[in-house]
C-alpha positions as a Python dict, from the first residue, in 0.01 Angstrom:
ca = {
    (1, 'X'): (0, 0, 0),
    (2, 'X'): (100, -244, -322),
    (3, 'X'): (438, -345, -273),
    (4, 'X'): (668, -386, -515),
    (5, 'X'): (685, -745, -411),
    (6, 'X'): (513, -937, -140),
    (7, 'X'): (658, -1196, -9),
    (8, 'X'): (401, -1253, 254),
    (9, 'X'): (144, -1393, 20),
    (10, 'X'): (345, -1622, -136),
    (11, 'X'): (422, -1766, 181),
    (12, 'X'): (85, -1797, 262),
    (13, 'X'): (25, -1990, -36),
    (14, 'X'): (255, -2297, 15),
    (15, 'X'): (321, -2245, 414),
    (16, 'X'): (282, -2569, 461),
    (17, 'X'): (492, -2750, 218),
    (18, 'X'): (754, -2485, 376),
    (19, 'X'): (689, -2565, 712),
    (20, 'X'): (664, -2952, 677),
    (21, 'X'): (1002, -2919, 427),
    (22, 'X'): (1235, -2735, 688),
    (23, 'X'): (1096, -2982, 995),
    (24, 'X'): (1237, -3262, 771),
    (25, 'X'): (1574, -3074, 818),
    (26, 'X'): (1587, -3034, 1170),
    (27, 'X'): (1472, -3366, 1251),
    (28, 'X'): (1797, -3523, 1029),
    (29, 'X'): (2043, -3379, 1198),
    (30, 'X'): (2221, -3284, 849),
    (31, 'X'): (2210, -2895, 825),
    (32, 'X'): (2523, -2839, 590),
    (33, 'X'): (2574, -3046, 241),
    (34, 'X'): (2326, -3298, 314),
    (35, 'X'): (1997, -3473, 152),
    (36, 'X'): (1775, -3161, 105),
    (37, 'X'): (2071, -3001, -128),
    (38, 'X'): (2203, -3274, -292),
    (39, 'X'): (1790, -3323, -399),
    (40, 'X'): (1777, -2951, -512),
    (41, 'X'): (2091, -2973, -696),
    (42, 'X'): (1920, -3286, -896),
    (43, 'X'): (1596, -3128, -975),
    (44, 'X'): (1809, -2789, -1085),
    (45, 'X'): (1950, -2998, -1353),
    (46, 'X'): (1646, -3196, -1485),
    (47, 'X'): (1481, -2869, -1460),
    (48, 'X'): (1771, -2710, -1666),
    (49, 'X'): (1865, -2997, -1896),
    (50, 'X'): (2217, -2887, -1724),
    (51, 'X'): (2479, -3190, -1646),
    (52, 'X'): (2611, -3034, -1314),
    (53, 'X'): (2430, -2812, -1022),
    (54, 'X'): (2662, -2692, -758),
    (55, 'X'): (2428, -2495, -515),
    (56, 'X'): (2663, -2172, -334),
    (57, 'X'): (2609, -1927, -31),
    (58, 'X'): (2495, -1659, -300),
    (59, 'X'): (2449, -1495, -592),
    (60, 'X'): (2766, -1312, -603),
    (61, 'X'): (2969, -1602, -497),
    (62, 'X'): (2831, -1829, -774),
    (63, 'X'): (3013, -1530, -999),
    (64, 'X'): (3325, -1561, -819),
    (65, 'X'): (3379, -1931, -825),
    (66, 'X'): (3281, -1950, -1196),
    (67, 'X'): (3567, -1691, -1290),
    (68, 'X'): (3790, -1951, -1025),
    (69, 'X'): (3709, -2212, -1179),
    (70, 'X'): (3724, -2134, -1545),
    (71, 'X'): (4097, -1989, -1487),
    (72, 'X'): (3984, -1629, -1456),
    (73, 'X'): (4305, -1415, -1228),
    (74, 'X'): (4537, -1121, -1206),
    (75, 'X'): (4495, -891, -1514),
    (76, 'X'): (4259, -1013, -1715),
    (77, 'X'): (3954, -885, -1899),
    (78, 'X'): (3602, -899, -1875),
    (79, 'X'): (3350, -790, -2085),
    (80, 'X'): (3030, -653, -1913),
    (81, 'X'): (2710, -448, -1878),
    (82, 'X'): (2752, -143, -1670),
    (83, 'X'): (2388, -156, -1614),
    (84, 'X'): (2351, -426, -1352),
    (85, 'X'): (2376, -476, -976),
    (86, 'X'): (2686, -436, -875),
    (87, 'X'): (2798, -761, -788),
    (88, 'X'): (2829, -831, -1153),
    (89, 'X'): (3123, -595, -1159),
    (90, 'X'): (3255, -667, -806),
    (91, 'X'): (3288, -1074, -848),
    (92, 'X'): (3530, -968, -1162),
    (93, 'X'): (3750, -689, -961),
    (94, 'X'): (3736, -1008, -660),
    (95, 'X'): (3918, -1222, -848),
    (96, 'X'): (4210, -974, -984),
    (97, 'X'): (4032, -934, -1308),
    (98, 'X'): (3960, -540, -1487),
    (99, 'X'): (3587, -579, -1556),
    (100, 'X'): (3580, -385, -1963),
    (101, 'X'): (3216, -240, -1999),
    (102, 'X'): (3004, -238, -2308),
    (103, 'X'): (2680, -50, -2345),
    (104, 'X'): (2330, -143, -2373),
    (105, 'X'): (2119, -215, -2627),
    (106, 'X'): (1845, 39, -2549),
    (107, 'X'): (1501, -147, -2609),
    (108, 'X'): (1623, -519, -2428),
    (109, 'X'): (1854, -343, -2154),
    (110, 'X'): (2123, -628, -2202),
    (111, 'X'): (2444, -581, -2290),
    (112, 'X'): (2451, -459, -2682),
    (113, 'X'): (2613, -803, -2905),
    (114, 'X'): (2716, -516, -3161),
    (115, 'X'): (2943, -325, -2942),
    (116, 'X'): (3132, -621, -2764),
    (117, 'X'): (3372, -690, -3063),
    (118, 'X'): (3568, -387, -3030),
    (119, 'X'): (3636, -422, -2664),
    (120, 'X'): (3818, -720, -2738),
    (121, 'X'): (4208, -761, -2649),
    (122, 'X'): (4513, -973, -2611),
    (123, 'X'): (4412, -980, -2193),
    (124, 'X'): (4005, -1061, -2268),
    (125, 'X'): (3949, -1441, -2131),
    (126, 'X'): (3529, -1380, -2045),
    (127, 'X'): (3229, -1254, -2152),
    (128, 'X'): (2983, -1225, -1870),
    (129, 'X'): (2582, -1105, -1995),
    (130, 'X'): (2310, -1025, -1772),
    (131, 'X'): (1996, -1152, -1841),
    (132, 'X'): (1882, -790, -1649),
    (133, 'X'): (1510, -765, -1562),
    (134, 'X'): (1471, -1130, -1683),
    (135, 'X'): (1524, -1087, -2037),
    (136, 'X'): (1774, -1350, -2162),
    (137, 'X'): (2065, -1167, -2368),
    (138, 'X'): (2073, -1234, -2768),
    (139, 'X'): (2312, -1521, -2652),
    (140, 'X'): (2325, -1677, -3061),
    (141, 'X'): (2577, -1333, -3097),
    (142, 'X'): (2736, -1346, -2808),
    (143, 'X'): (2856, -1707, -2804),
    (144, 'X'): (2940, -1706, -3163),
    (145, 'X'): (3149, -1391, -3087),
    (146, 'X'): (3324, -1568, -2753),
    (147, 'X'): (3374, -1879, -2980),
    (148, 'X'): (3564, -1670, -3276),
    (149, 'X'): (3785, -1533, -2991),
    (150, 'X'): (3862, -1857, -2751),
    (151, 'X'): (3665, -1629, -2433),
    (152, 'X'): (3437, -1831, -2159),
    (153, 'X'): (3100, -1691, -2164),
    (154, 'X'): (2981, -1682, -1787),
    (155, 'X'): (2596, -1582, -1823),
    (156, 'X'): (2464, -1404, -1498),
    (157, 'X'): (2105, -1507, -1465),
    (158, 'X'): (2049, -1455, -1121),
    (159, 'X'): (1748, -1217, -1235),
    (160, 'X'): (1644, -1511, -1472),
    (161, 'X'): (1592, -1844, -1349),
    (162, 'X'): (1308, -2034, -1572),
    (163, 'X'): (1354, -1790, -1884),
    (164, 'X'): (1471, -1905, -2241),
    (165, 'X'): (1664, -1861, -2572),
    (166, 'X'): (1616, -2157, -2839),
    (167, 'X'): (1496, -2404, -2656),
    (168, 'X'): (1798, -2344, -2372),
    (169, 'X'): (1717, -2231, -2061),
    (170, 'X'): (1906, -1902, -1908),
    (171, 'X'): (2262, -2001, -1736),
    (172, 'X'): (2286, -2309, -1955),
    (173, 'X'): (2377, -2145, -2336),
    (174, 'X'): (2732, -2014, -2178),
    (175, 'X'): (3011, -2258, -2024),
    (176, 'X'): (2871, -2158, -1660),
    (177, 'X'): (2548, -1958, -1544),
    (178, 'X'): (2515, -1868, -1242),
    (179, 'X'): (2183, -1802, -1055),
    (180, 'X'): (2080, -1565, -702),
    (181, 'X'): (1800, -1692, -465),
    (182, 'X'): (1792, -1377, -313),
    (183, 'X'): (1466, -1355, -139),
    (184, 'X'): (1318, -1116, -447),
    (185, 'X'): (1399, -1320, -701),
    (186, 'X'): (1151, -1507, -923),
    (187, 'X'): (1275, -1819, -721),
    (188, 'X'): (1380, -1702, -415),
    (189, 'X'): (1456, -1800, -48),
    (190, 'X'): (1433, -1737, 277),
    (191, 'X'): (1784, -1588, 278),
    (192, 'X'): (2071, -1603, 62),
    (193, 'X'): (2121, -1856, -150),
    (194, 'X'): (2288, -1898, -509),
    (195, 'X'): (2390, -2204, -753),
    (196, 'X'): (2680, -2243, -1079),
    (197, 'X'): (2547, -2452, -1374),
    (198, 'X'): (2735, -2636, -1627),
    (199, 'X'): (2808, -2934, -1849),
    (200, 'X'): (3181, -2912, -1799),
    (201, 'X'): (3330, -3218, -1555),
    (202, 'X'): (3635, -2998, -1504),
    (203, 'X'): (3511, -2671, -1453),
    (204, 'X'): (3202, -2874, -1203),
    (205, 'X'): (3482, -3052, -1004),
    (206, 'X'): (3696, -2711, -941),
    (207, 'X'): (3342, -2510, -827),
    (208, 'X'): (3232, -2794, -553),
    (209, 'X'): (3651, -2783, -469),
    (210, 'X'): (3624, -2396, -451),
    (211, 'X'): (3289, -2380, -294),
    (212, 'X'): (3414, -2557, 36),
    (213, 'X'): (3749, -2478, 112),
    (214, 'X'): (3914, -2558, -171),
    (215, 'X'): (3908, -2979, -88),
    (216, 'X'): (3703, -3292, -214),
    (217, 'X'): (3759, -3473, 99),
    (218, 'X'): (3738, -3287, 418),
    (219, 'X'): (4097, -3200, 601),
    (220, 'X'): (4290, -3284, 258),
    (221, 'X'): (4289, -2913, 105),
    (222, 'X'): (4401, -2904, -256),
    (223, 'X'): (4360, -2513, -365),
    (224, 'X'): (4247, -2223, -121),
    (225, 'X'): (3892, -2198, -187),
    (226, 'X'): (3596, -2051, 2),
    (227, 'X'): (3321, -2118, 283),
    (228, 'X'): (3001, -2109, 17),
    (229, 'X'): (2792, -2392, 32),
    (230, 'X'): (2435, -2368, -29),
    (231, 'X'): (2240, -2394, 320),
    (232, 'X'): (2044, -2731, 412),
    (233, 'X'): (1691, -2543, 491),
    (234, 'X'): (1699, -2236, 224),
    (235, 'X'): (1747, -2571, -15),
    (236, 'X'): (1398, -2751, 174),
    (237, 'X'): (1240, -2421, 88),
    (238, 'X'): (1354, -2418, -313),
    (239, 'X'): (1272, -2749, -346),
    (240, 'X'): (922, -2645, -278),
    (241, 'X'): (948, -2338, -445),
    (242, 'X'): (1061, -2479, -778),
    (243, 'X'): (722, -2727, -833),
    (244, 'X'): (547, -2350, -894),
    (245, 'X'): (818, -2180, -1069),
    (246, 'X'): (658, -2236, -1429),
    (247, 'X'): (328, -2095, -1335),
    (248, 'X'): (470, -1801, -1105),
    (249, 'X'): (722, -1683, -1430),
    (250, 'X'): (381, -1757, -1681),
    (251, 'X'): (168, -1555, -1446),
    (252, 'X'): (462, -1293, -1442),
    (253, 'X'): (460, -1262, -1826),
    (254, 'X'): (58, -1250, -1822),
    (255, 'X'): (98, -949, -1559),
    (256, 'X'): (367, -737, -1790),
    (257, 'X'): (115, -780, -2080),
    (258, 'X'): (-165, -621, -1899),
    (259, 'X'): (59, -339, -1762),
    (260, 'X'): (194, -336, -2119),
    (261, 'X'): (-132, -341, -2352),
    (262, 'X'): (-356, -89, -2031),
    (263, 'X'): (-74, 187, -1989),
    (264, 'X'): (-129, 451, -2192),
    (265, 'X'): (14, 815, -2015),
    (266, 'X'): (157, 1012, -2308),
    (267, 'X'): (580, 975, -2284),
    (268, 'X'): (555, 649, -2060),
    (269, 'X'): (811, 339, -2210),
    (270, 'X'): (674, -8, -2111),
    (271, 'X'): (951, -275, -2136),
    (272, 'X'): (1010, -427, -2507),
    (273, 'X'): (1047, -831, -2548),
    (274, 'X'): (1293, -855, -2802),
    (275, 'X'): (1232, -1209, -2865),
    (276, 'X'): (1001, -1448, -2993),
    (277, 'X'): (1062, -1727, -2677),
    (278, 'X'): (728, -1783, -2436),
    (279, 'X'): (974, -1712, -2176),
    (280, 'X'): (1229, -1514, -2280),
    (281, 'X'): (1157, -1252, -2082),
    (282, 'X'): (1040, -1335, -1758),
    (283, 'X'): (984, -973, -1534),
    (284, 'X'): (1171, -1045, -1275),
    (285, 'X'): (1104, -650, -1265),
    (286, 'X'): (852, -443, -1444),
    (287, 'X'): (1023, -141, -1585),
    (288, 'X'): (924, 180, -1748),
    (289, 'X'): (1101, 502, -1857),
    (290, 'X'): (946, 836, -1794),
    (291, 'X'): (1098, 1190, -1788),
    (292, 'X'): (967, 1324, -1462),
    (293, 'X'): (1052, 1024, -1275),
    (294, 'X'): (1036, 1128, -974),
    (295, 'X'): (705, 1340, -998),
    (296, 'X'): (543, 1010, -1110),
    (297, 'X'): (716, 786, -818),
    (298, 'X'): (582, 1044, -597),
    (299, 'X'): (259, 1067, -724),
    (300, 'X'): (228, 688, -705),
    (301, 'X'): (363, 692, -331),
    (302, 'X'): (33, 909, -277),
    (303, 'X'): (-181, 659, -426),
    (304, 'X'): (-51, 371, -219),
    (305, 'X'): (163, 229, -492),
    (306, 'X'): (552, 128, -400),
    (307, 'X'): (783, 211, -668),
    (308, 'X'): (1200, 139, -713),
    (309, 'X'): (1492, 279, -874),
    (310, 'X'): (1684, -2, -1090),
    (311, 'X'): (1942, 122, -1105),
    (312, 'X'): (2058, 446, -986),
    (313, 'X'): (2394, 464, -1088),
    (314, 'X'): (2570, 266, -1377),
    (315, 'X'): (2850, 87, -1289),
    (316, 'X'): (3136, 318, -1442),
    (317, 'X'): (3037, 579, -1228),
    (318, 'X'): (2995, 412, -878),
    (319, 'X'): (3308, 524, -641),
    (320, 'X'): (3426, 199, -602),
    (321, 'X'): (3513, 161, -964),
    (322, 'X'): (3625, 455, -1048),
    (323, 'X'): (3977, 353, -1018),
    (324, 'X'): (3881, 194, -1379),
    (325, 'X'): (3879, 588, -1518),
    (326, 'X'): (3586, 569, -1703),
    (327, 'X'): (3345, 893, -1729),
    (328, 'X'): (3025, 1047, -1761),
    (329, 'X'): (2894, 990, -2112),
    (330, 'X'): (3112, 715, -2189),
    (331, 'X'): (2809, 458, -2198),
    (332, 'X'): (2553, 655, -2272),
    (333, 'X'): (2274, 431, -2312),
    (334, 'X'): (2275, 315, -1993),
    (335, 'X'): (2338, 664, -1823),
    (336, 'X'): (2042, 766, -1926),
    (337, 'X'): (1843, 466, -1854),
    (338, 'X'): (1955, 522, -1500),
    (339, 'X'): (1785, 914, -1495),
    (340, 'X'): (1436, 735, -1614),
    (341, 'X'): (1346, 406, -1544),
    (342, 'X'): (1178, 308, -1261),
    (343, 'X'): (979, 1, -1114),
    (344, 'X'): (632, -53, -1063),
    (345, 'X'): (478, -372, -835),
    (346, 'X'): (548, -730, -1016),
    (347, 'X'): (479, -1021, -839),
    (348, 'X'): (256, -1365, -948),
    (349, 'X'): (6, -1252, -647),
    (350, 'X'): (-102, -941, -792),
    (351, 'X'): (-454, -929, -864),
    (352, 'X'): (-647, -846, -1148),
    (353, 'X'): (-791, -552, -949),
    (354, 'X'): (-424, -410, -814),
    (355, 'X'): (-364, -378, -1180),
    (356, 'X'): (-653, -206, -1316),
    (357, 'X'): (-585, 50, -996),
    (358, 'X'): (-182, 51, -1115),
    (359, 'X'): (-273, 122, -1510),
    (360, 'X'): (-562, 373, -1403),
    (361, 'X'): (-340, 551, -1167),
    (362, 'X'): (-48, 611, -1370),
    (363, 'X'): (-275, 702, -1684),
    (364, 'X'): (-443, 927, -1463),
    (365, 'X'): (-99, 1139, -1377),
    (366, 'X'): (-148, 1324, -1700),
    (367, 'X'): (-433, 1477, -1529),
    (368, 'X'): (-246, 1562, -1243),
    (369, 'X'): (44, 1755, -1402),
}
């Protein structure tokens, strides 16, 4: 079976820099806030070109503490994608904010920098994009259209650590990005893990306040604040991790082409790069549209090949939101992107041969019908 992602061989690859890493940590003694983080933190923001790396417990709470700590609260607006993971939407509703949706533009999958505009209103104070898939937003619109309105623009990029737009790297174009080492992810842990970015002193100070219990100095609280700090060993692992990050994302992009320039079955949609940027899209999933989805994942299942649904459901719809009285066909776009696209394996360890037998099998499925 080809997994959608396997972990185990990228393990394999570096075990020992991992294992040699996370003995350094036990034998210190310092397992929370200590050397190996402060380290990762550094090399986040050379790697970046970022002033300030505050590394988090997760994804979704590096969204929460950047809507904290940029003065996001009780009944205001943010603008959104309702085709994300759902923590996009949650960190918003988490801090007594009404996330506003906006639909996709239909060939990137990122929130659509034409329709954002007219969603704007006296209560709007954010704009968050998702870099979704690993394709950085058109953020030239979108920060030109948060400047002309005084919003924050809070990028999520925890899909798209290493990717680009002008020269910037993903998380840093906004006032705060914030990033998900999520085991899956292109850089990923060996649990949860997540980290805010930023130039701004102020907003910096309030996220390392917010990210352990509200205090700079232990026992001398200043704001109520959360238990999120980054953890001392998933932070020996990223350090390793991040010395291959370039090459993993390049040999990601090399990957997509194949898939993209070998697949040929009549109605299939490969993934569009709708920029110019090396990385500017950097596959954090592989992602095609087809209208008998489900014959094709099954079909694929038979020939050994895992498949996934991203996403399901858009955001409007889910039962958790629907207290925000949205409907079916509101965002139509992504509704529909939800009833075809699927996932196919995309990992830097896929061989040349596991992706002549992906493109063969799914161009073969004509045959099949």
């Amino acid at each position: 079976m080809i997994s959608l992602i396997d972990l185990k061989r990228q393990y394999q690859n570096i075990s020992q820099e991992i294992v040699d890493s996370v003995k350094e940590v036990f034998e210190s003694g310092q397992y929370i806030l200590g050397p190996k983080v402060a380290e990762f933190e550094k090399k986040c923001t050379e790697y970046l070109n970022v002033k300030h790396a505050i590394g988090v417990g997760n994804g979704t709470d590096a969204l929460v503490i950047a809507l904290e700590s940029v003065g996001i609260g009780q009944g205001d607006e943010v603008i959104t994608t309702p085709f994300t993971f759902f923590a996009t939407a949650e960190a918003i509703v988490r801090v007594g904010a009404r996330p506003v949706f906006v639909d996709i533009d239909p060939l990137s999958y990122n929130i659509d920098p034409e329709k954002i505009e007219e969603k704007i209103t006296e209560r709007t104070k954010a704009i968050i994009p998702v870099h979704i898939f690993g394709q950085v937003c058109d953020m030239k619109k979108i920060v030109q259209i948060a400047r002309k309105y005084n919003l924050y623009v809070i990028e999520d990029a925890c899909q798209a650590f290493g990717a680009e737009f002008e020269g910037k790297k993903a998380g840093t174009i906004g006032d705060v990005g914030c990033f998900s080492f999520f085991p899956t992810k292109n850089l990923g842990g060996f649990g949860d893990g997540g980290l805010i970015v930023t130039d701004s002193d102020e907003i910096a100070s309030k996220a390392r306040m917010l990210r352990q219990h509200g205090s700079k100095k232990k026992y001398f609280n200043e704001m109520i604040g959360f238990n999120s700090r980054l953890d001392e060993v998933q932070a020996a692992i990223l350090l390793v991790k991040l010395k291959y990050i370039e090459n993993w994302n390049r040999r990601r992009i090399e990957i997509a082409q194949k898939f993209s320039t070998e697949l040929r079955l009549n109605g299939l949609v490969t993934p569009k790069k709708c920029n110019s940027f090396e990385f500017g899209h950097i596959y954090h999933l592989y992602i095609l549209q087809y209208e008998k989805r489900e014959k094709l994942m099954e079909y694929l299942a038979q020939k050994g090949i895992a498949t996934g649904i991203y996403y399901p459901v858009p955001l409007h719809l889910t039962k958790a939101l629907s207290f925000l009285g949205y409907k079916e066909g509101d965002f139509e776009i992504a509704e529909n992107l939800c009833k075809k696209s699927f996932a196919i394996p995309m990992f830097p360890e896929l061989t040349d041969e596991e992706i002549e037998y992906i493109t063969t099998s799914i161009n073969q499925f004509g045959g099949s019908l």
